[in-house]
PDB file of N, CA and C in Angstrom:
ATOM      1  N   UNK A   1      -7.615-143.578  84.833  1.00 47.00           N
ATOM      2  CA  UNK A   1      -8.378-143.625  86.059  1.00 47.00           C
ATOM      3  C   UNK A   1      -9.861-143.611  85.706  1.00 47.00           C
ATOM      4  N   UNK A   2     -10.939-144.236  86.420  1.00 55.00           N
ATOM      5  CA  UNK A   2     -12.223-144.598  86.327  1.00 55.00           C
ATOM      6  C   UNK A   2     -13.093-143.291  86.759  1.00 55.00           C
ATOM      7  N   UNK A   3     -14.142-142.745  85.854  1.00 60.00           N
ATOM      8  CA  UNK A   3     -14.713-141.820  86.963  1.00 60.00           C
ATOM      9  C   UNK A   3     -15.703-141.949  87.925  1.00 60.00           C
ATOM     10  N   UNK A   4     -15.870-141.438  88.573  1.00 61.00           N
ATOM     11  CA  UNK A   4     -16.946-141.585  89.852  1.00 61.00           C
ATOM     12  C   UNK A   4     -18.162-141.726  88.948  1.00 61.00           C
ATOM     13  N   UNK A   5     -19.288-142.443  89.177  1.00 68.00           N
ATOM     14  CA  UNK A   5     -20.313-142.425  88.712  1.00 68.00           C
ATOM     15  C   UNK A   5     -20.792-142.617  89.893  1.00 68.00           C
ATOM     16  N   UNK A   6     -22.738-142.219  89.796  1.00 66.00           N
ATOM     17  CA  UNK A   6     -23.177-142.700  91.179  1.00 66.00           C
ATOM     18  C   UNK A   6     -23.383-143.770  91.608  1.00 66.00           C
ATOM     19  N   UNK A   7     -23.018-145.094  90.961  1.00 69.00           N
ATOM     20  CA  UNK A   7     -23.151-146.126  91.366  1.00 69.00           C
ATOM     21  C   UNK A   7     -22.010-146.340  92.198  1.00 69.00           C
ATOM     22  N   UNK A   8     -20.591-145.746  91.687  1.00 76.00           N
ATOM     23  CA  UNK A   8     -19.640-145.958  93.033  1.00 76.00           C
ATOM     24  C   UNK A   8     -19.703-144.934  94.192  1.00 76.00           C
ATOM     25  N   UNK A   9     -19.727-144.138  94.131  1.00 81.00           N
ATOM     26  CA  UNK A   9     -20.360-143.210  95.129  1.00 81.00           C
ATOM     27  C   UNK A   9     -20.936-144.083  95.761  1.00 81.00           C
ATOM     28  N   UNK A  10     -22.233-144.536  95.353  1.00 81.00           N
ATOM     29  CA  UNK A  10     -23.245-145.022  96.927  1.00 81.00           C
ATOM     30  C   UNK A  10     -22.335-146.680  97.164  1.00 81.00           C
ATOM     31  N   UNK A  11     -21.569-146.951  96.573  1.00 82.00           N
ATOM     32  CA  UNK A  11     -21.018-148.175  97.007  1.00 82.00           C
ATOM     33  C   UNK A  11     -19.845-147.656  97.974  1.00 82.00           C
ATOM     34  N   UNK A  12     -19.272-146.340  98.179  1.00 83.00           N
ATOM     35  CA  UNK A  12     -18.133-146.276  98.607  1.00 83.00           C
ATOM     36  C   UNK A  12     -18.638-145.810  99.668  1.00 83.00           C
ATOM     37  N   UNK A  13     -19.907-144.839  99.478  1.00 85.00           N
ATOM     38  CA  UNK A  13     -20.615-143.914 101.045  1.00 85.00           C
ATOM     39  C   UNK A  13     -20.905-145.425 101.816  1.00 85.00           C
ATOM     40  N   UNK A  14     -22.044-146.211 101.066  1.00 85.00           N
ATOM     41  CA  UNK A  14     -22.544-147.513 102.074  1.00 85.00           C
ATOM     42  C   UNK A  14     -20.974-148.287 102.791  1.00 85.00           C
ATOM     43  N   UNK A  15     -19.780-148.398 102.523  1.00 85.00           N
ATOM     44  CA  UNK A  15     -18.909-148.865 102.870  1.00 85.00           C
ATOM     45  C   UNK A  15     -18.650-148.033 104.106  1.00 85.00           C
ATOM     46  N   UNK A  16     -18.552-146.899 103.561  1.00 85.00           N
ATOM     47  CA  UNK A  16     -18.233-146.019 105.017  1.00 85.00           C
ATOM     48  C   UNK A  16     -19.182-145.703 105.954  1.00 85.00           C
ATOM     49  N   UNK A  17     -20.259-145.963 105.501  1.00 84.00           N
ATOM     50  CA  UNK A  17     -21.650-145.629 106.778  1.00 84.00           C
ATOM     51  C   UNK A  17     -21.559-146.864 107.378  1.00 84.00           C
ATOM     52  N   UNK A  18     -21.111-148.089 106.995  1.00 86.00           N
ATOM     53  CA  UNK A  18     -21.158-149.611 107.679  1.00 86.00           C
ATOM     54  C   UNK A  18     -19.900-149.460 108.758  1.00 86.00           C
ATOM     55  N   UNK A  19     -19.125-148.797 107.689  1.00 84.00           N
ATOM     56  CA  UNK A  19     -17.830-148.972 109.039  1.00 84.00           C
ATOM     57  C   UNK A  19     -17.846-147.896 110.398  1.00 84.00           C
ATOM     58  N   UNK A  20     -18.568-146.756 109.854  1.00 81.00           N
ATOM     59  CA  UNK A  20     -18.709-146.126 111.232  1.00 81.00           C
ATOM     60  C   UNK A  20     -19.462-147.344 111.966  1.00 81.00           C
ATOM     61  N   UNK A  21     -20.879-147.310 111.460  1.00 82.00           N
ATOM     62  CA  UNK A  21     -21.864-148.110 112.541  1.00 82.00           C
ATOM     63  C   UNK A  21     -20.978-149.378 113.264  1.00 82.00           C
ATOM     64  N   UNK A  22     -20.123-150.054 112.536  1.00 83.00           N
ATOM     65  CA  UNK A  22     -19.669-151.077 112.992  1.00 83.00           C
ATOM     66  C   UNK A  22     -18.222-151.145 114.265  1.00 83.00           C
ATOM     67  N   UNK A  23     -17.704-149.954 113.884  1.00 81.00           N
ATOM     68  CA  UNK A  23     -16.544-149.179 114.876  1.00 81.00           C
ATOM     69  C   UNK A  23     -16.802-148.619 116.007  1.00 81.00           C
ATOM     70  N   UNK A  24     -17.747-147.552 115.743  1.00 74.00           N
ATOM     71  CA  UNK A  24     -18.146-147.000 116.635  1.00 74.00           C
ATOM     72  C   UNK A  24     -17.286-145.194 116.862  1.00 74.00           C
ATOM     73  N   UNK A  25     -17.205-145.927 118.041  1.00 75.00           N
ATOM     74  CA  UNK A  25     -16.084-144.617 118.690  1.00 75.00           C
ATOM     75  C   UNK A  25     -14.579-144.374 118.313  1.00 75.00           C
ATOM     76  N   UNK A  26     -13.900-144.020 117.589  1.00 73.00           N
ATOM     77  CA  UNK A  26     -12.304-144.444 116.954  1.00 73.00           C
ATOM     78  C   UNK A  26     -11.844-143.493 116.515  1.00 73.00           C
ATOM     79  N   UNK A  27     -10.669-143.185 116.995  1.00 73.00           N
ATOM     80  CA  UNK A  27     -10.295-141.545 116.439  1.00 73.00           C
ATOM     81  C   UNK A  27      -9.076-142.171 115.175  1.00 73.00           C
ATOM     82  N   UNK A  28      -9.245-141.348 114.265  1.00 67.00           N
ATOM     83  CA  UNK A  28      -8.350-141.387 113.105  1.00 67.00           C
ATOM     84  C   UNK A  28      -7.666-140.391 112.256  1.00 67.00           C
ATOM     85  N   UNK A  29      -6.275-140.592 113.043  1.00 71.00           N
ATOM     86  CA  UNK A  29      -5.179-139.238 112.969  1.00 71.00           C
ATOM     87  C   UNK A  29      -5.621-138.113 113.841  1.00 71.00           C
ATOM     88  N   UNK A  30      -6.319-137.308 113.286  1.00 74.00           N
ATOM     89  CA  UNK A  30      -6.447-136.017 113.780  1.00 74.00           C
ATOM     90  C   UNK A  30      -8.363-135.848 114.121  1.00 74.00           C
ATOM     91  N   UNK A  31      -8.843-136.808 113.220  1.00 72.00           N
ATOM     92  CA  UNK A  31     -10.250-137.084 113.591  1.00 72.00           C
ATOM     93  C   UNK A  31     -10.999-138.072 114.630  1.00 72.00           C
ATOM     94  N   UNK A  32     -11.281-137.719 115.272  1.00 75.00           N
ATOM     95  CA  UNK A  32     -12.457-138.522 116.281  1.00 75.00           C
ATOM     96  C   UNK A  32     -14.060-138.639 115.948  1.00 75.00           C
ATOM     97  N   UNK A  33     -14.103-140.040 115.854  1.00 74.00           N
ATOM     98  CA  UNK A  33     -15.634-140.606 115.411  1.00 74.00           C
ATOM     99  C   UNK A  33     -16.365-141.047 116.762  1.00 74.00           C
ATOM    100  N   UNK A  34     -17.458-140.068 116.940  1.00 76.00           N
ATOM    101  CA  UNK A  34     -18.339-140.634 118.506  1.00 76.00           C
ATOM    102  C   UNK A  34     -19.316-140.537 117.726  1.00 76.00           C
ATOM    103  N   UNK A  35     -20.223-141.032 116.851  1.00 78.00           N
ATOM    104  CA  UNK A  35     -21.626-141.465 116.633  1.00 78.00           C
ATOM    105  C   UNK A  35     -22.776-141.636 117.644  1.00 78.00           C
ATOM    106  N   UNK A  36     -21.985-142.491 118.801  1.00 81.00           N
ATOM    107  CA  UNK A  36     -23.193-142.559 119.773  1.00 81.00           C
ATOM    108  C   UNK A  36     -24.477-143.493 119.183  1.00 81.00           C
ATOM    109  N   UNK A  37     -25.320-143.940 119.855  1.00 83.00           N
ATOM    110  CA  UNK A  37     -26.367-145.440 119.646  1.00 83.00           C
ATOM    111  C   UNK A  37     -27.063-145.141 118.478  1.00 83.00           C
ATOM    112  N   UNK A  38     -27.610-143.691 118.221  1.00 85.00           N
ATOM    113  CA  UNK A  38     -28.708-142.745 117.464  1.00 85.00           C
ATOM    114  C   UNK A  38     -27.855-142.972 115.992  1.00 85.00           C
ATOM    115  N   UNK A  39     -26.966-142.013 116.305  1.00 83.00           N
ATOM    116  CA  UNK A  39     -26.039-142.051 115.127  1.00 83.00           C
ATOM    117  C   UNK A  39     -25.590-143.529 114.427  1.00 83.00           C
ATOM    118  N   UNK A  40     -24.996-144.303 115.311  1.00 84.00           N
ATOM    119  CA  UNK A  40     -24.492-145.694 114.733  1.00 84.00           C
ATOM    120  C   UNK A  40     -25.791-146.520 114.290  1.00 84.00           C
ATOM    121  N   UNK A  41     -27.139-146.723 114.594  1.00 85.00           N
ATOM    122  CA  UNK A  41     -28.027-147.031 113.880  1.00 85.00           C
ATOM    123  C   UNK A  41     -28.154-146.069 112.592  1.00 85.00           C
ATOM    124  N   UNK A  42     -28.395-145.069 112.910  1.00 87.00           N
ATOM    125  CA  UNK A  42     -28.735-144.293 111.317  1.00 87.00           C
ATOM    126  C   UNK A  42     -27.460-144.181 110.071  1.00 87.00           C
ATOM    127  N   UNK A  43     -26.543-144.463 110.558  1.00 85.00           N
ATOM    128  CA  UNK A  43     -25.201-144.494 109.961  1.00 85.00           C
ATOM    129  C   UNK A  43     -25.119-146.313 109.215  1.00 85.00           C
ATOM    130  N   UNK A  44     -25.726-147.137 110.066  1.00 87.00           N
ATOM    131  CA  UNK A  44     -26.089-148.508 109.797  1.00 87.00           C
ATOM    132  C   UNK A  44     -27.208-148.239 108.359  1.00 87.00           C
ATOM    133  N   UNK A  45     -28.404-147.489 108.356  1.00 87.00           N
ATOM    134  CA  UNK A  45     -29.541-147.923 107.897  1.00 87.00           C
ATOM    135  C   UNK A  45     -28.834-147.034 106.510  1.00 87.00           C
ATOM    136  N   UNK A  46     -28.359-146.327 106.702  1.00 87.00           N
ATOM    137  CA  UNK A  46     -27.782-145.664 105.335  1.00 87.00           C
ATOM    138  C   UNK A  46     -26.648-146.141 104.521  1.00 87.00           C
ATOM    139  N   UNK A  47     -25.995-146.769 105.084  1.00 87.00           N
ATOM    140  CA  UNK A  47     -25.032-148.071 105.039  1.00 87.00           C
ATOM    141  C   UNK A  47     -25.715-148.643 104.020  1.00 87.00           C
ATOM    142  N   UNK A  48     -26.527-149.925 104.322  1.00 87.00           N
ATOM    143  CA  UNK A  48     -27.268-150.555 104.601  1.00 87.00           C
ATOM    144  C   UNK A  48     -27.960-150.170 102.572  1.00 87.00           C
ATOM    145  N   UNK A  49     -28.870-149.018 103.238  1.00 85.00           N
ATOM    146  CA  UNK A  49     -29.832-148.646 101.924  1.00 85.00           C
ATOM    147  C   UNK A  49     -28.600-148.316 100.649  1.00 85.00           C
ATOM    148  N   UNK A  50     -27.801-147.404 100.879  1.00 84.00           N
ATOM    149  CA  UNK A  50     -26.870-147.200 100.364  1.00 84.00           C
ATOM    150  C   UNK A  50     -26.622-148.334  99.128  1.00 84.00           C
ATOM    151  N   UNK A  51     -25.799-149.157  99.952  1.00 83.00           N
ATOM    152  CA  UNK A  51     -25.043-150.426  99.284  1.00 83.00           C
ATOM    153  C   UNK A  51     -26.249-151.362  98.688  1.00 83.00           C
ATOM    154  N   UNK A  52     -27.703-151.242  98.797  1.00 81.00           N
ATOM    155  CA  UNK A  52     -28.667-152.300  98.308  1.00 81.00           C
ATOM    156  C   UNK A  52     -29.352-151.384  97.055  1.00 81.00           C
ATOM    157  N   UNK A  53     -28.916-149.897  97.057  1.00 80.00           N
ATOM    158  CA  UNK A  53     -29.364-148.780  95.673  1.00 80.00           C
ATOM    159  C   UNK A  53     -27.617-149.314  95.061  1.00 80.00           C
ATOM    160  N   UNK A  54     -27.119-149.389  95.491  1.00 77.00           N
ATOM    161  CA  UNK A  54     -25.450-149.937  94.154  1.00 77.00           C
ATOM    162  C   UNK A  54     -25.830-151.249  93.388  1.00 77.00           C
ATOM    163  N   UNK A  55     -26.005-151.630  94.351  1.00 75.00           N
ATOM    164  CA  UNK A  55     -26.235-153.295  93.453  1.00 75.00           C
ATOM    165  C   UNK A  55     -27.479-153.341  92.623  1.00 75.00           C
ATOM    166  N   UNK A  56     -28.007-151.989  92.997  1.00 72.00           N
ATOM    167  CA  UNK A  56     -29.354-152.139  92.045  1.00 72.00           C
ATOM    168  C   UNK A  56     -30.369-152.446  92.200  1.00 72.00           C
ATOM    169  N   UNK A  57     -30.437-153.183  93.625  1.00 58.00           N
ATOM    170  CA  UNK A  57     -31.850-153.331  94.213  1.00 58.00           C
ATOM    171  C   UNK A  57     -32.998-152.483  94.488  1.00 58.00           C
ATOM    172  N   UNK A  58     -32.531-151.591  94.801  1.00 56.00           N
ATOM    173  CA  UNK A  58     -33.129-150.404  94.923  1.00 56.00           C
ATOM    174  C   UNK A  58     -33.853-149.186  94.322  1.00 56.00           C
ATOM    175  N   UNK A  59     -33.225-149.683  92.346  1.00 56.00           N
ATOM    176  CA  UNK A  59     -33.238-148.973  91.891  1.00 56.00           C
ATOM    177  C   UNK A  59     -34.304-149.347  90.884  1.00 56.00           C
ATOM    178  N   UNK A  60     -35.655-149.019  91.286  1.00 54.00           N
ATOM    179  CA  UNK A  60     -36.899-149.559  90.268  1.00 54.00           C
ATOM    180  C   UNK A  60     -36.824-148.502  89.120  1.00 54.00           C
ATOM    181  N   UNK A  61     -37.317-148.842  88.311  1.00 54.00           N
ATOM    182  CA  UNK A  61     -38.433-147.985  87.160  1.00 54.00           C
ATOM    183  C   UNK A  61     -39.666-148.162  87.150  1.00 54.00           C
ATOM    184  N   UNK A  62     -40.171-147.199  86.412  1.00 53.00           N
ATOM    185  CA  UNK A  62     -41.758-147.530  86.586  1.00 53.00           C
ATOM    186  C   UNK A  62     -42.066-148.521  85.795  1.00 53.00           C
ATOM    187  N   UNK A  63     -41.423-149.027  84.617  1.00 57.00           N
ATOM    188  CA  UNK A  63     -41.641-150.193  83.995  1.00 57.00           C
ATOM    189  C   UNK A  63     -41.615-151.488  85.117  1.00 57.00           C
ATOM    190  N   UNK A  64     -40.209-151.500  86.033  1.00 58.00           N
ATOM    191  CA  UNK A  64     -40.590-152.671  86.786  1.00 58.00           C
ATOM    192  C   UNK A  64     -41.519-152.411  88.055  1.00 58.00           C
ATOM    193  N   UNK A  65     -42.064-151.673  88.545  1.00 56.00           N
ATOM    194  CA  UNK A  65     -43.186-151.047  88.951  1.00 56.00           C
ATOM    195  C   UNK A  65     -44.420-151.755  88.237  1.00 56.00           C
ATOM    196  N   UNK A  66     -44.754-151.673  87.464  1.00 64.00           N
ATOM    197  CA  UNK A  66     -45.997-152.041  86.647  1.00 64.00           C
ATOM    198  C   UNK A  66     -45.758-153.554  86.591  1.00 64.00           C
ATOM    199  N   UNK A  67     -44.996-153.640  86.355  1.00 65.00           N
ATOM    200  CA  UNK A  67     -44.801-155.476  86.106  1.00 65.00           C
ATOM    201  C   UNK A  67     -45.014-156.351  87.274  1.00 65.00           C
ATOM    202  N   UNK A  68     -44.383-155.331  88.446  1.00 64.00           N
ATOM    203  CA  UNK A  68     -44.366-156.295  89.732  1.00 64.00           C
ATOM    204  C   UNK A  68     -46.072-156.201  90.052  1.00 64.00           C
ATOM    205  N   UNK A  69     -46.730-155.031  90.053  1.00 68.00           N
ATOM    206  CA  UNK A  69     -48.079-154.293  90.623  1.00 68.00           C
ATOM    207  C   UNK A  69     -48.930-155.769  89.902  1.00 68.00           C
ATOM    208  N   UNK A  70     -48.568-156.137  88.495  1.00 76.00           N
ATOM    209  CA  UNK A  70     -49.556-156.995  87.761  1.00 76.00           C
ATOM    210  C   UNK A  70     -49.405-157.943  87.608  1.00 76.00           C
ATOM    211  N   UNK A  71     -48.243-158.561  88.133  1.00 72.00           N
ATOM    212  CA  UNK A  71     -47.861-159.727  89.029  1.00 72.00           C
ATOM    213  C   UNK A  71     -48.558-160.226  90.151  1.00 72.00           C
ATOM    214  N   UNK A  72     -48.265-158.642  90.798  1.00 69.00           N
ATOM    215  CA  UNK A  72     -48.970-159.637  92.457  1.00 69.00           C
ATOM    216  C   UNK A  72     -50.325-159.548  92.354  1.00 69.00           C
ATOM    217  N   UNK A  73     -50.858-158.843  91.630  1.00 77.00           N
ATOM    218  CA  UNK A  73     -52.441-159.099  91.740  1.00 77.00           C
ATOM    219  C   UNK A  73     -52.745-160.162  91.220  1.00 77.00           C
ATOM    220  N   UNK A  74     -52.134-160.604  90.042  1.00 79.00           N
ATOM    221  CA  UNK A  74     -52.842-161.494  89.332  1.00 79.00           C
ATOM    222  C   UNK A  74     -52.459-162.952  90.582  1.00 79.00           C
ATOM    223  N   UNK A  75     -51.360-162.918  91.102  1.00 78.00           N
ATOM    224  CA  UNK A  75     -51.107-164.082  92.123  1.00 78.00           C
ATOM    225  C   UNK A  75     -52.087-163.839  93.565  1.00 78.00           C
ATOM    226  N   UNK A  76     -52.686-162.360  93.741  1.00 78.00           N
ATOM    227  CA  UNK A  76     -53.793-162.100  94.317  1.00 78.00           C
ATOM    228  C   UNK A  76     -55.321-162.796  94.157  1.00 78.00           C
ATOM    229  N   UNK A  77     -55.385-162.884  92.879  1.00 79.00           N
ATOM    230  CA  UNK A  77     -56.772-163.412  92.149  1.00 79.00           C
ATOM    231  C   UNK A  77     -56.513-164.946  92.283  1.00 79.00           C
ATOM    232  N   UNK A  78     -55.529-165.347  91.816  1.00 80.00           N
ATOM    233  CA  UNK A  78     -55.600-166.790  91.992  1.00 80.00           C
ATOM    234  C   UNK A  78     -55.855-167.229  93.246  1.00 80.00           C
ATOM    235  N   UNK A  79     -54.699-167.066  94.548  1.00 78.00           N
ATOM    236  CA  UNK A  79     -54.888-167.092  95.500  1.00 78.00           C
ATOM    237  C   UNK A  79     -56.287-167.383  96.082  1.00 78.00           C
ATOM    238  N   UNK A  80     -57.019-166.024  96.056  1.00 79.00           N
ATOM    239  CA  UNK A  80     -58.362-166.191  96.405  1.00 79.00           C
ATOM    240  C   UNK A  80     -59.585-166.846  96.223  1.00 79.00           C
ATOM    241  N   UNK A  81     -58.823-167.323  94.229  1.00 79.00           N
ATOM    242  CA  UNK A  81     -60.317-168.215  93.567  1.00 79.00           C
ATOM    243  C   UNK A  81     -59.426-169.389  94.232  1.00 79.00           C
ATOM    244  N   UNK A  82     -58.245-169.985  95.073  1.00 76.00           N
ATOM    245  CA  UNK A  82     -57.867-171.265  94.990  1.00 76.00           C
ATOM    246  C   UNK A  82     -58.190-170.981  96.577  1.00 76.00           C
ATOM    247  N   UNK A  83     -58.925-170.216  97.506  1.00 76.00           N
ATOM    248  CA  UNK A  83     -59.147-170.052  98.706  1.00 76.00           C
ATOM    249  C   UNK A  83     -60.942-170.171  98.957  1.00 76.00           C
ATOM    250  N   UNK A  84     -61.327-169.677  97.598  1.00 77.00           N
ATOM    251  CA  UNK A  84     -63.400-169.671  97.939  1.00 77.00           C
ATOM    252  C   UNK A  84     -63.328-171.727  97.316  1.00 77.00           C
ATOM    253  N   UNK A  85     -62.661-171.623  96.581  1.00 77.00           N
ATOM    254  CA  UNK A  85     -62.462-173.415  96.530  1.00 77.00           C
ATOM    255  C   UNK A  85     -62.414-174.708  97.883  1.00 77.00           C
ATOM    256  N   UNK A  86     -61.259-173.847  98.599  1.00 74.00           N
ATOM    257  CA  UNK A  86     -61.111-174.380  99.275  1.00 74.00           C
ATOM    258  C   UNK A  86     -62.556-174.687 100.677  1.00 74.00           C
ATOM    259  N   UNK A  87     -63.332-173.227 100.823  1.00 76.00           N
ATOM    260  CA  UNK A  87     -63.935-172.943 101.792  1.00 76.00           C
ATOM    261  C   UNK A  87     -65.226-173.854 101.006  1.00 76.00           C
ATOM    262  N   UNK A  88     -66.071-173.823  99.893  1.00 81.00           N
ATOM    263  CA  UNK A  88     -66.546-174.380  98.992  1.00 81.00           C
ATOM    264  C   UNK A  88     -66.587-176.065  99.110  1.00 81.00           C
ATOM    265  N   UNK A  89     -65.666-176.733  99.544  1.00 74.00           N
ATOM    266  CA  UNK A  89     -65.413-177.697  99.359  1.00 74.00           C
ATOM    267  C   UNK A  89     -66.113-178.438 100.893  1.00 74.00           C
ATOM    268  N   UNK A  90     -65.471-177.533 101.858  1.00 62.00           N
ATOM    269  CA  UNK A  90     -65.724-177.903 103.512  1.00 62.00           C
ATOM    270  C   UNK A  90     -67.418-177.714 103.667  1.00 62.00           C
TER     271      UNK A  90
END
């Protein structure tokens, strides 16, 4: 048998926070699920975040932190010298 790591954990919680939000009201066996509008959105958004930290989206380092930060600036700088060009020109 496989052990739980937290990557299945948040894949198995986001499964079950989607299916409340998506059910709703549904009693099962001996349990009854009333979430209500409040609940079934926040049960959605945790869902939701949940299952996008499994796949890894979610899950930066500061290495890819730094990479993205010096990325977008540098596509910042261009941008702007290919924008005083543009104004420059008119």
């Amino acid at each position: 048998m496989t052990d739980l790591t937290p990557n299945n954990s948040f894949l198995i919680a986001g499964i079950v926070f989607i299916t409340i939000a998506v059910i709703g009201k549904s009693k099962l066996a001996f349990i009854e699920i009333n979430p209500g509008f409040f609940g079934r959105v926040l049960a959605l958004f945790f869902g939701i975040s949940s299952l996008l930290y499994a796949l890894g989206l979610l899950n930066f380092s500061a290495g890819t932190l730094d990479l993205l930060r010096t990325s977008l600036t540098e596509q910042i700088k261009q941008s702007i010298s290919s924008i005083n060009e543009l104004l420059q020109r008119s």
